[in-house]
mmCIF file of C-alpha atoms and ligand atoms in Angstrom:
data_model
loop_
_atom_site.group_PDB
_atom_site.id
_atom_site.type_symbol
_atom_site.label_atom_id
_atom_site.label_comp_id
_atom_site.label_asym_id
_atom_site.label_seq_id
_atom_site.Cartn_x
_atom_site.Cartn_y
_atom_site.Cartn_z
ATOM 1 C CA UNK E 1 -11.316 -9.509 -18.284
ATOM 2 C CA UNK E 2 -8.285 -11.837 -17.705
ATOM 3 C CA UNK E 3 -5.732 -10.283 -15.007
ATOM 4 C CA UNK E 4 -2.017 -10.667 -15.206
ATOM 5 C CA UNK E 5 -0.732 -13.797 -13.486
ATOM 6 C CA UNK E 6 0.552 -12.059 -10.805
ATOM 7 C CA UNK E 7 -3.014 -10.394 -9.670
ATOM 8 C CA UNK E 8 -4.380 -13.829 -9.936
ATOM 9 C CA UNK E 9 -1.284 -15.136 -7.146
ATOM 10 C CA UNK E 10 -2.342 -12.286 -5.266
ATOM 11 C CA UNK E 11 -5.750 -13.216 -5.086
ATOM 12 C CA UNK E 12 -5.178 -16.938 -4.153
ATOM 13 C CA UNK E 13 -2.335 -16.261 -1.462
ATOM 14 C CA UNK E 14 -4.336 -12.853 -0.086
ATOM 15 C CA UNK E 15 -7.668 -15.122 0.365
ATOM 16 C CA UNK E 16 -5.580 -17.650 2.206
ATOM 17 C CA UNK E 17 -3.879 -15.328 4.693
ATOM 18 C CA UNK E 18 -7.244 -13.182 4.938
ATOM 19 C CA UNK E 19 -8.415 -15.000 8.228
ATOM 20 C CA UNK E 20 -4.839 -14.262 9.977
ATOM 21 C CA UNK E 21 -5.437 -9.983 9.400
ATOM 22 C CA UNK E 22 -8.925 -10.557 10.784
ATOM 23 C CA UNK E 23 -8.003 -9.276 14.460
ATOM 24 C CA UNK E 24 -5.566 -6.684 13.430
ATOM 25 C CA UNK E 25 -8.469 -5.388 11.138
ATOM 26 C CA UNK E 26 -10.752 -5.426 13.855
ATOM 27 C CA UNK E 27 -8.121 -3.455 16.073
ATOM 28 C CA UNK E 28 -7.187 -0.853 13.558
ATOM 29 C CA UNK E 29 -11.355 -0.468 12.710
ATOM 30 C CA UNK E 30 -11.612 0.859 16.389
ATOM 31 C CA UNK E 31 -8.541 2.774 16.973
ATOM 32 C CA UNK E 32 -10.281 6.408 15.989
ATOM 33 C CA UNK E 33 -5.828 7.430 15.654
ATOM 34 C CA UNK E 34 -4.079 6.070 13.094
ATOM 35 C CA UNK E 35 -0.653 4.542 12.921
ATOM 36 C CA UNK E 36 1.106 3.965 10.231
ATOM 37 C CA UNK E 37 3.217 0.741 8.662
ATOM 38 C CA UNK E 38 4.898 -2.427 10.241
ATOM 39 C CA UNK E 39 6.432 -0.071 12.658
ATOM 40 C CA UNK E 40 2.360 1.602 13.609
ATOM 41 C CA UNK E 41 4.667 5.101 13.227
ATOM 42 C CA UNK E 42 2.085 7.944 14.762
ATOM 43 C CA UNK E 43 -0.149 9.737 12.206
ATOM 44 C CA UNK E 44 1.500 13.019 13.079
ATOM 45 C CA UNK E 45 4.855 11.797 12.175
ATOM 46 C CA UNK E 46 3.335 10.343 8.790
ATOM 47 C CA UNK E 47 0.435 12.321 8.096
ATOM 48 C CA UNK E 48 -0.512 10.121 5.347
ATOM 49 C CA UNK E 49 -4.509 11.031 5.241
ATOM 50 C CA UNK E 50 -5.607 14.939 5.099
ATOM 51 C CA UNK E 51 -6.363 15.899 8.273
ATOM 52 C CA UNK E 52 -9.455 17.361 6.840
ATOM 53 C CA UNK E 53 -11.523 15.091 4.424
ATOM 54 C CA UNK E 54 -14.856 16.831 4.139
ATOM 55 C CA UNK E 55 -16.224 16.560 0.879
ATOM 56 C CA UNK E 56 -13.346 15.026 -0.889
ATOM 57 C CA UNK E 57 -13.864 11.978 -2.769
ATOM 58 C CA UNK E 58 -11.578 8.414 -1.848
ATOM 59 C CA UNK E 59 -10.446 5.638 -2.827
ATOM 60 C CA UNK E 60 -8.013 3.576 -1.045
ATOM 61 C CA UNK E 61 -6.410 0.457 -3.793
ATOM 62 C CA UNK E 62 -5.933 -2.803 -2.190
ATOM 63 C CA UNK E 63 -8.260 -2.091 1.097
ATOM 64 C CA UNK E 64 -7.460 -5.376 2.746
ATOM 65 C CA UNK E 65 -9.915 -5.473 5.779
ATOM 66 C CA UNK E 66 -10.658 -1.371 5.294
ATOM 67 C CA UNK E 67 -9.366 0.344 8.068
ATOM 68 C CA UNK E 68 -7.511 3.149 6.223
ATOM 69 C CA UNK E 69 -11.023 3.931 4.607
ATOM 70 C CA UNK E 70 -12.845 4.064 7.695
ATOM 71 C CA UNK E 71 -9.977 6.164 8.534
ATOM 72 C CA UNK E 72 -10.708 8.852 5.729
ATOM 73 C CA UNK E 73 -14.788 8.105 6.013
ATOM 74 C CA UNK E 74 -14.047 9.401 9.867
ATOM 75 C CA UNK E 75 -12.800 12.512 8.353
ATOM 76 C CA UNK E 76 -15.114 13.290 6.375
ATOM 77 C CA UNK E 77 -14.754 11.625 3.026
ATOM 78 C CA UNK E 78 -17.042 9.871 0.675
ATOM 79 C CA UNK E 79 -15.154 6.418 0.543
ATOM 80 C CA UNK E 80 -14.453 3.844 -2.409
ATOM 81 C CA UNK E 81 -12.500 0.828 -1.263
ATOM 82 C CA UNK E 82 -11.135 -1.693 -3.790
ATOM 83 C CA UNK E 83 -9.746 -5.525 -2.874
ATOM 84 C CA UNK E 84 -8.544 -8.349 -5.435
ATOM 85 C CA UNK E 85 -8.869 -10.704 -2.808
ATOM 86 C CA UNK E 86 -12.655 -11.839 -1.397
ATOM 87 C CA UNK E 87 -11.333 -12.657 1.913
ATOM 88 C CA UNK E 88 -10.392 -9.240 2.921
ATOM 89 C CA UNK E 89 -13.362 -8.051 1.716
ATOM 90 C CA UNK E 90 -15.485 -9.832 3.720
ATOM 91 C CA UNK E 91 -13.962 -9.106 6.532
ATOM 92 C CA UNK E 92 -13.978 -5.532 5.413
ATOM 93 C CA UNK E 93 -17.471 -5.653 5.015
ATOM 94 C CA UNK E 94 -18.367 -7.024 8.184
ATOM 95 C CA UNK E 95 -16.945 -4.597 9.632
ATOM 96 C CA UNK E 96 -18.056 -1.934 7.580
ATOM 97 C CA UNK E 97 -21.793 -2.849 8.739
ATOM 98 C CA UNK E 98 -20.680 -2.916 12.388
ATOM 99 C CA UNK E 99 -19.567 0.135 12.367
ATOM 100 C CA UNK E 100 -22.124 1.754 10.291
ATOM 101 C CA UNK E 101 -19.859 2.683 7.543
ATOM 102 C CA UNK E 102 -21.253 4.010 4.374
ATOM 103 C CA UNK E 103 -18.157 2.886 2.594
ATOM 104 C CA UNK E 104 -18.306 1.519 -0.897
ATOM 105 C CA UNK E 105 -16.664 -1.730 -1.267
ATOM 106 C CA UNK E 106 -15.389 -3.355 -4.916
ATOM 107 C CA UNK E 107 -13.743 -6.539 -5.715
ATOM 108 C CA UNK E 108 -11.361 -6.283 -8.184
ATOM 109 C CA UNK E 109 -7.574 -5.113 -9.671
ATOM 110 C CA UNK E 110 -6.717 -1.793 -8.640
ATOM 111 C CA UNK E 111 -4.591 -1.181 -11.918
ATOM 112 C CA UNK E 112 -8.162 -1.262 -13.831
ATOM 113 C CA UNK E 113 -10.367 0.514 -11.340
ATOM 114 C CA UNK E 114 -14.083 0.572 -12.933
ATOM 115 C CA UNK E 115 -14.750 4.584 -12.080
ATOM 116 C CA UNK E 116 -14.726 7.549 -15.036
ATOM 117 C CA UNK E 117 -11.307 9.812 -14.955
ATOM 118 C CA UNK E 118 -11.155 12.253 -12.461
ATOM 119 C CA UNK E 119 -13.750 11.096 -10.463
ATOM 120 C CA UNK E 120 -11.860 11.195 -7.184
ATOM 121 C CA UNK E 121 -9.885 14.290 -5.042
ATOM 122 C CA UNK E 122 -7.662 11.831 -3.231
ATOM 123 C CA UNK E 123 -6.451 7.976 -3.224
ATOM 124 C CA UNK E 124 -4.288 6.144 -1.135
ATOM 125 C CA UNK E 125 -2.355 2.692 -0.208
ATOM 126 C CA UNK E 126 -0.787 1.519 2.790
ATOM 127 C CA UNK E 127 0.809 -1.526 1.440
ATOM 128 C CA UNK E 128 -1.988 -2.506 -0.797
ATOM 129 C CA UNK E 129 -1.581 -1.414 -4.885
ATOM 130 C CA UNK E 130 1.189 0.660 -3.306
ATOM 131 C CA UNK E 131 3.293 -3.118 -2.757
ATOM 132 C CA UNK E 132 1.074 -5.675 -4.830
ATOM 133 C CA UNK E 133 0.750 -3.975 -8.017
ATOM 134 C CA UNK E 134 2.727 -3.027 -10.634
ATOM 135 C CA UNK E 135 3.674 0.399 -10.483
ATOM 136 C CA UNK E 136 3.466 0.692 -14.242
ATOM 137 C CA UNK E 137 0.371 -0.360 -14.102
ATOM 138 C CA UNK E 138 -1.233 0.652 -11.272
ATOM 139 C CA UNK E 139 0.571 4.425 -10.745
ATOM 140 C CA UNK E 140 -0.824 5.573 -14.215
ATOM 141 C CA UNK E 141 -4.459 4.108 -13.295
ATOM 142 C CA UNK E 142 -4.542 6.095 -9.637
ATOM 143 C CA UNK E 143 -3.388 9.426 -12.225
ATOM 144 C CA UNK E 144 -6.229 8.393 -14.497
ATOM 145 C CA UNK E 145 -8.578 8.230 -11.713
ATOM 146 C CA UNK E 146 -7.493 11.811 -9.626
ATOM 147 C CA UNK E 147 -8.812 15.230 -10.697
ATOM 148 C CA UNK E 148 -6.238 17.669 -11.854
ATOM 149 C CA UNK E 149 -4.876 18.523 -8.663
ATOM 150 C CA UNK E 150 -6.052 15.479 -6.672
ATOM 151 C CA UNK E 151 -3.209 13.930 -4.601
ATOM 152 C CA UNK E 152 -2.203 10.113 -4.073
ATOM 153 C CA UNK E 153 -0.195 9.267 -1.297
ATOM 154 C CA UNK E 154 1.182 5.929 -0.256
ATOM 155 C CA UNK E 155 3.394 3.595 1.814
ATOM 156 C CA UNK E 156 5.401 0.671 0.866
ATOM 157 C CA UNK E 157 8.457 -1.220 1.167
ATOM 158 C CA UNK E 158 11.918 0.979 0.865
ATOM 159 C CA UNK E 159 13.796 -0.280 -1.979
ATOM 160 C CA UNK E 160 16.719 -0.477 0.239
ATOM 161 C CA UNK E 161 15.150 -3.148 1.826
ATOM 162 C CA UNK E 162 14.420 -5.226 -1.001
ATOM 163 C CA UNK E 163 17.927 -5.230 -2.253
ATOM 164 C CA UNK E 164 17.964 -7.248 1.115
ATOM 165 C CA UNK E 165 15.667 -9.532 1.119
ATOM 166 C CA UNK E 166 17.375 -12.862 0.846
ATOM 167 C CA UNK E 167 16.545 -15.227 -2.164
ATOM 168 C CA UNK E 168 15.246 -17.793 -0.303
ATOM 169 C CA UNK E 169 12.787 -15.971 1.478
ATOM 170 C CA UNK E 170 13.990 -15.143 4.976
ATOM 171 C CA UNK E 171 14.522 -11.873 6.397
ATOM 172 C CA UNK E 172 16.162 -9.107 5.785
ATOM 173 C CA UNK E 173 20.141 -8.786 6.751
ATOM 174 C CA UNK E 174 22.654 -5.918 6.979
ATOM 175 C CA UNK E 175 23.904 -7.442 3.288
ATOM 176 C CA UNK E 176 22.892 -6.150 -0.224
ATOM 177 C CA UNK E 177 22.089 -9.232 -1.560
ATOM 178 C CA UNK E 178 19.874 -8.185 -4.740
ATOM 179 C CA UNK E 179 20.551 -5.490 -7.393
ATOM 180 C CA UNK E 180 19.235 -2.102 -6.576
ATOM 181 C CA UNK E 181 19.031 -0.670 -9.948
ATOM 182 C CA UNK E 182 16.555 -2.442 -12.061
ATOM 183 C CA UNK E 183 14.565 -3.511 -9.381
ATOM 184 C CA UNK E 184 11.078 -4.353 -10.429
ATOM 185 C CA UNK E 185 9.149 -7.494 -9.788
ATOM 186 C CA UNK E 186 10.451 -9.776 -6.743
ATOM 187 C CA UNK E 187 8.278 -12.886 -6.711
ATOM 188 C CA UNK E 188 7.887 -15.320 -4.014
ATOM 189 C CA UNK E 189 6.199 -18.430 -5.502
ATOM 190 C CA UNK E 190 8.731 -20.869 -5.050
ATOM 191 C CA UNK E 191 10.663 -19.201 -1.878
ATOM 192 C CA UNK E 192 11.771 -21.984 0.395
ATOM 193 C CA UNK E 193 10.162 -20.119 3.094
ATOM 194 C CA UNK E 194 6.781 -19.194 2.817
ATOM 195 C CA UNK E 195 6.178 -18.901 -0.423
ATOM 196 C CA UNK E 196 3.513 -17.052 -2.227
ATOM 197 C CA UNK E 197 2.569 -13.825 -3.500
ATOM 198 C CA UNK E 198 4.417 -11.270 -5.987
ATOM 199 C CA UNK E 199 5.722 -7.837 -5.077
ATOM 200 C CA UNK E 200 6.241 -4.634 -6.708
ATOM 201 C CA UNK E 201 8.982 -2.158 -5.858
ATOM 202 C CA UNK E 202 11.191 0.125 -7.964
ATOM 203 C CA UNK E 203 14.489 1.996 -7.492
ATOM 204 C CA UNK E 204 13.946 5.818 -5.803
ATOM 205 C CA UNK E 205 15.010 7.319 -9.603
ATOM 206 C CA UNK E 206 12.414 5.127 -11.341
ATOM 207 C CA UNK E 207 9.761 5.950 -9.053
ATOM 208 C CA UNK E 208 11.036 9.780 -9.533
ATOM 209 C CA UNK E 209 11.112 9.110 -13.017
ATOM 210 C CA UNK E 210 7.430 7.596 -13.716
ATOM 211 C CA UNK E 211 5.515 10.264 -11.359
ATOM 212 C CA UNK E 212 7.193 12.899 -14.232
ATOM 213 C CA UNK E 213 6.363 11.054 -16.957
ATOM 214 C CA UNK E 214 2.413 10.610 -15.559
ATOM 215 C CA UNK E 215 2.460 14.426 -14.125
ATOM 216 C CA UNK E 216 2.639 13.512 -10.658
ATOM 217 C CA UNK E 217 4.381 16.706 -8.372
ATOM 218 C CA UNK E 218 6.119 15.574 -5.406
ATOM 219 C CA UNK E 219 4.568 17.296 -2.393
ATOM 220 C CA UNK E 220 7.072 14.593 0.077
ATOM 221 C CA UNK E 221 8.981 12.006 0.481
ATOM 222 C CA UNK E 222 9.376 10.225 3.531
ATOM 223 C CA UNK E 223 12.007 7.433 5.238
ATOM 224 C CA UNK E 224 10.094 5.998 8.186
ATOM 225 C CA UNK E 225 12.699 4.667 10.910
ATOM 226 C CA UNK E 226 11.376 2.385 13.810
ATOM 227 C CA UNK E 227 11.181 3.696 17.072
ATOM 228 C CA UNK E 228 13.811 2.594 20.043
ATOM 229 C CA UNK E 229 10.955 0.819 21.536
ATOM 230 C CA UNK E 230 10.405 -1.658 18.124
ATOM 231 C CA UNK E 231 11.282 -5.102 18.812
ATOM 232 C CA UNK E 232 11.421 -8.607 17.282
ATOM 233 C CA UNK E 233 10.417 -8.952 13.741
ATOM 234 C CA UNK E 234 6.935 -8.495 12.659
ATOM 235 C CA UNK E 235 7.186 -9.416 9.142
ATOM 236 C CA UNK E 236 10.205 -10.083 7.439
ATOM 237 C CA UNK E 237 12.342 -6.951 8.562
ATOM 238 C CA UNK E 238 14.004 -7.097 12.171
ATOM 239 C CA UNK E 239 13.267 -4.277 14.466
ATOM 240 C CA UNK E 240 17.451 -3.339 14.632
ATOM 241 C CA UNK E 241 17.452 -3.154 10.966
ATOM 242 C CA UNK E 242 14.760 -0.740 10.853
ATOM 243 C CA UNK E 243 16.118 1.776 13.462
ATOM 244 C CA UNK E 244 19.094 1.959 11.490
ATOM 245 C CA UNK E 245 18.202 2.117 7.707
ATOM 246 C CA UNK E 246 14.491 2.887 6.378
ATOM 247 C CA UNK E 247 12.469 0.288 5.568
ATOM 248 C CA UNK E 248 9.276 1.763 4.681
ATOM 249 C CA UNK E 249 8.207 4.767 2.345
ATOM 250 C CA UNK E 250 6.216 7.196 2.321
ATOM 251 C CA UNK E 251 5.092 9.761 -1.192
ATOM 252 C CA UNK E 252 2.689 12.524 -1.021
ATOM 253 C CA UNK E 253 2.001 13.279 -4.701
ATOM 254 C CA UNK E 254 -0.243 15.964 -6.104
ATOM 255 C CA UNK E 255 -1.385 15.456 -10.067
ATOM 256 C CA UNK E 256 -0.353 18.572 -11.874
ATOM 257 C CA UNK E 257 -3.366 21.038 -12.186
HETATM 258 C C1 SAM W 1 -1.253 -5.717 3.410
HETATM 259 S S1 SAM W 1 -2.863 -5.562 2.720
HETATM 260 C C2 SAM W 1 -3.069 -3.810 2.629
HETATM 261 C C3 SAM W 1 -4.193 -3.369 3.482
HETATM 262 C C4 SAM W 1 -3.824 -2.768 4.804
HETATM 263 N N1 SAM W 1 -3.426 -1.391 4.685
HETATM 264 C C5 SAM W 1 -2.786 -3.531 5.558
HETATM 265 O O1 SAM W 1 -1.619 -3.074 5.605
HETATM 266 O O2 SAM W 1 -3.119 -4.577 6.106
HETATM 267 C C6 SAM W 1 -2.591 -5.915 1.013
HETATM 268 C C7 SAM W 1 -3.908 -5.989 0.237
HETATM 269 O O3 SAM W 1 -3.649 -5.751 -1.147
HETATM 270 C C8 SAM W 1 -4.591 -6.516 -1.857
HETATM 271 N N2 SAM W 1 -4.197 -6.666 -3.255
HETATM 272 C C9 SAM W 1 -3.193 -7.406 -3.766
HETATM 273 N N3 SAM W 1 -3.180 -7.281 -5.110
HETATM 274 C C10 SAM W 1 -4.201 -6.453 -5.443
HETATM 275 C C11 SAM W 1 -4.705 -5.951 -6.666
HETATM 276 N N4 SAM W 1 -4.145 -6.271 -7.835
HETATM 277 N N5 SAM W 1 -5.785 -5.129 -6.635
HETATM 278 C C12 SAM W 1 -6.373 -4.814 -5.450
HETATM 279 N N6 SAM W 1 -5.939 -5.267 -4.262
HETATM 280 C C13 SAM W 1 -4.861 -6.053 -4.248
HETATM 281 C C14 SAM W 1 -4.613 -7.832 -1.102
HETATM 282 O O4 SAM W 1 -5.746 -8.602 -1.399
HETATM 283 C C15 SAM W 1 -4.564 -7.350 0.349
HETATM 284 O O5 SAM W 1 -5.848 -7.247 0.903
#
């Protein structure tokens, strides 16, 4: 099936980063507590997983190298893990089989996942579908893809942030440089600074707005704020900003019963 054009970016720029999350994923894959986001917020503070997973059914969309699934699989679950790009998945693998995980891994978009309706209890994304997909794709396919009841949670970029993120590329300053309303699609192709990849992100009404209109309850909503001790700028978002305005997400959504 042909993808979208952005899936197909996000293929090509995700299998030529792949080898730089390689020792991150191998990190993450041994750390038996998880942490959460650019800021690795403590699980208790996040609580993004059940603390519980026996017997529910996974899926995590847009794995990357897996660790949130071995994450779930250490809690019980029976794990699907889907990945557009082939890099991450091999690394994902590998370490799947090092760790004797059971975990099932797919290659493919997570806004056409290849499983019947209502196959799964739970799904989640840490920066994966939740950031690389479009939510008006990708939202109704995790619905499609939940039992009634079933819950998807998931972390991404605040939108405050992204009305922030300078045209050109660079990182984000204490200006509003991009339209909050309306926000939608922000892609990087031709960025002076490194370009590549397309991202997803949507005002806090819209994303309000679309969980109603696919029968997603909101269980929470959280605004993750870096701790004193963040420094430096891991990605594109400097430590200061983050302590004082959030610049990460968190929903816990439950489809209606
Ligand atoms: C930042 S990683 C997320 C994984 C991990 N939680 C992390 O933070 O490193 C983003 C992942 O989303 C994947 N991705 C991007 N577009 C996708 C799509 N359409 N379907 C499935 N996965 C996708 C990329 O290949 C990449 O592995």
């Amino acid at each position: 099936m042909t993808q979208p054009d952005y899936v197909e970016e996000n293929r090509r720029t995700w299998n030529e980063d792949a080898p730089n999350w390689v020792a991150a994923g191998e990190a993450s894959w041994a750390s038996e507590v998880p942490t959460w986001g650019q800021w690795a917020i403590p699980d208790d503070e996040v609580g993004l997983l059940p603390a519980d997973m026996t017997e529910l059914t996974a899926i995590e969309l847009g794995c990357g190298t897996g660790y949130v699934s071995r994450w779930m699989e250490r809690r019980g679950a029976s794990v699907v893990a889907i990945d557009v790009s082939e890099g991450q998945l091999a690394t994902a693998k590998r370490l799947g089989e090092e760790h004797g995980s059971r975990i099932e891994w797919l290659h493919g978009n997570a806004e056409t996942v290849p499983y019947p309706d209502g196959f799964f209890d739970f799904a989640v994304s840490e920066y994966g579908a939740a950031l690389w997909c479009d939510p008006y794709a990708w939202i109704p396919e995790a619905v499609r893809l939940l039992r009634p009841g079933g819950r998807l949670s998931f972390l991404t970029n605040s939108p405050i942030v992204t009305s922030c993120f300078p045209m050109d590329g660079s990182e984000a300053g204490f200006k509003l440089v991009r339209p909050y309303f309306g926000q939608h699609m922000f892609d990087w192709t031709s960025v002076e600074i490194d370009p590549g990849g397309v991202e997803f992100n949507l005002a806090i009404s819209d994303w309000f707005s679309l969980f109603r209109q696919h029968g997603l309850q909101v269980v929470d909503f959280l605004e993750l704020q870096a701790p004193e001790s963040a420094t430096g700028t891991p990605f594109v978002v400097p430590a200061d900003w983050a302590k004082s305005h959030p610049s990460e997400i968190v929903w816990k959504l439950r489809k209606k019963p």
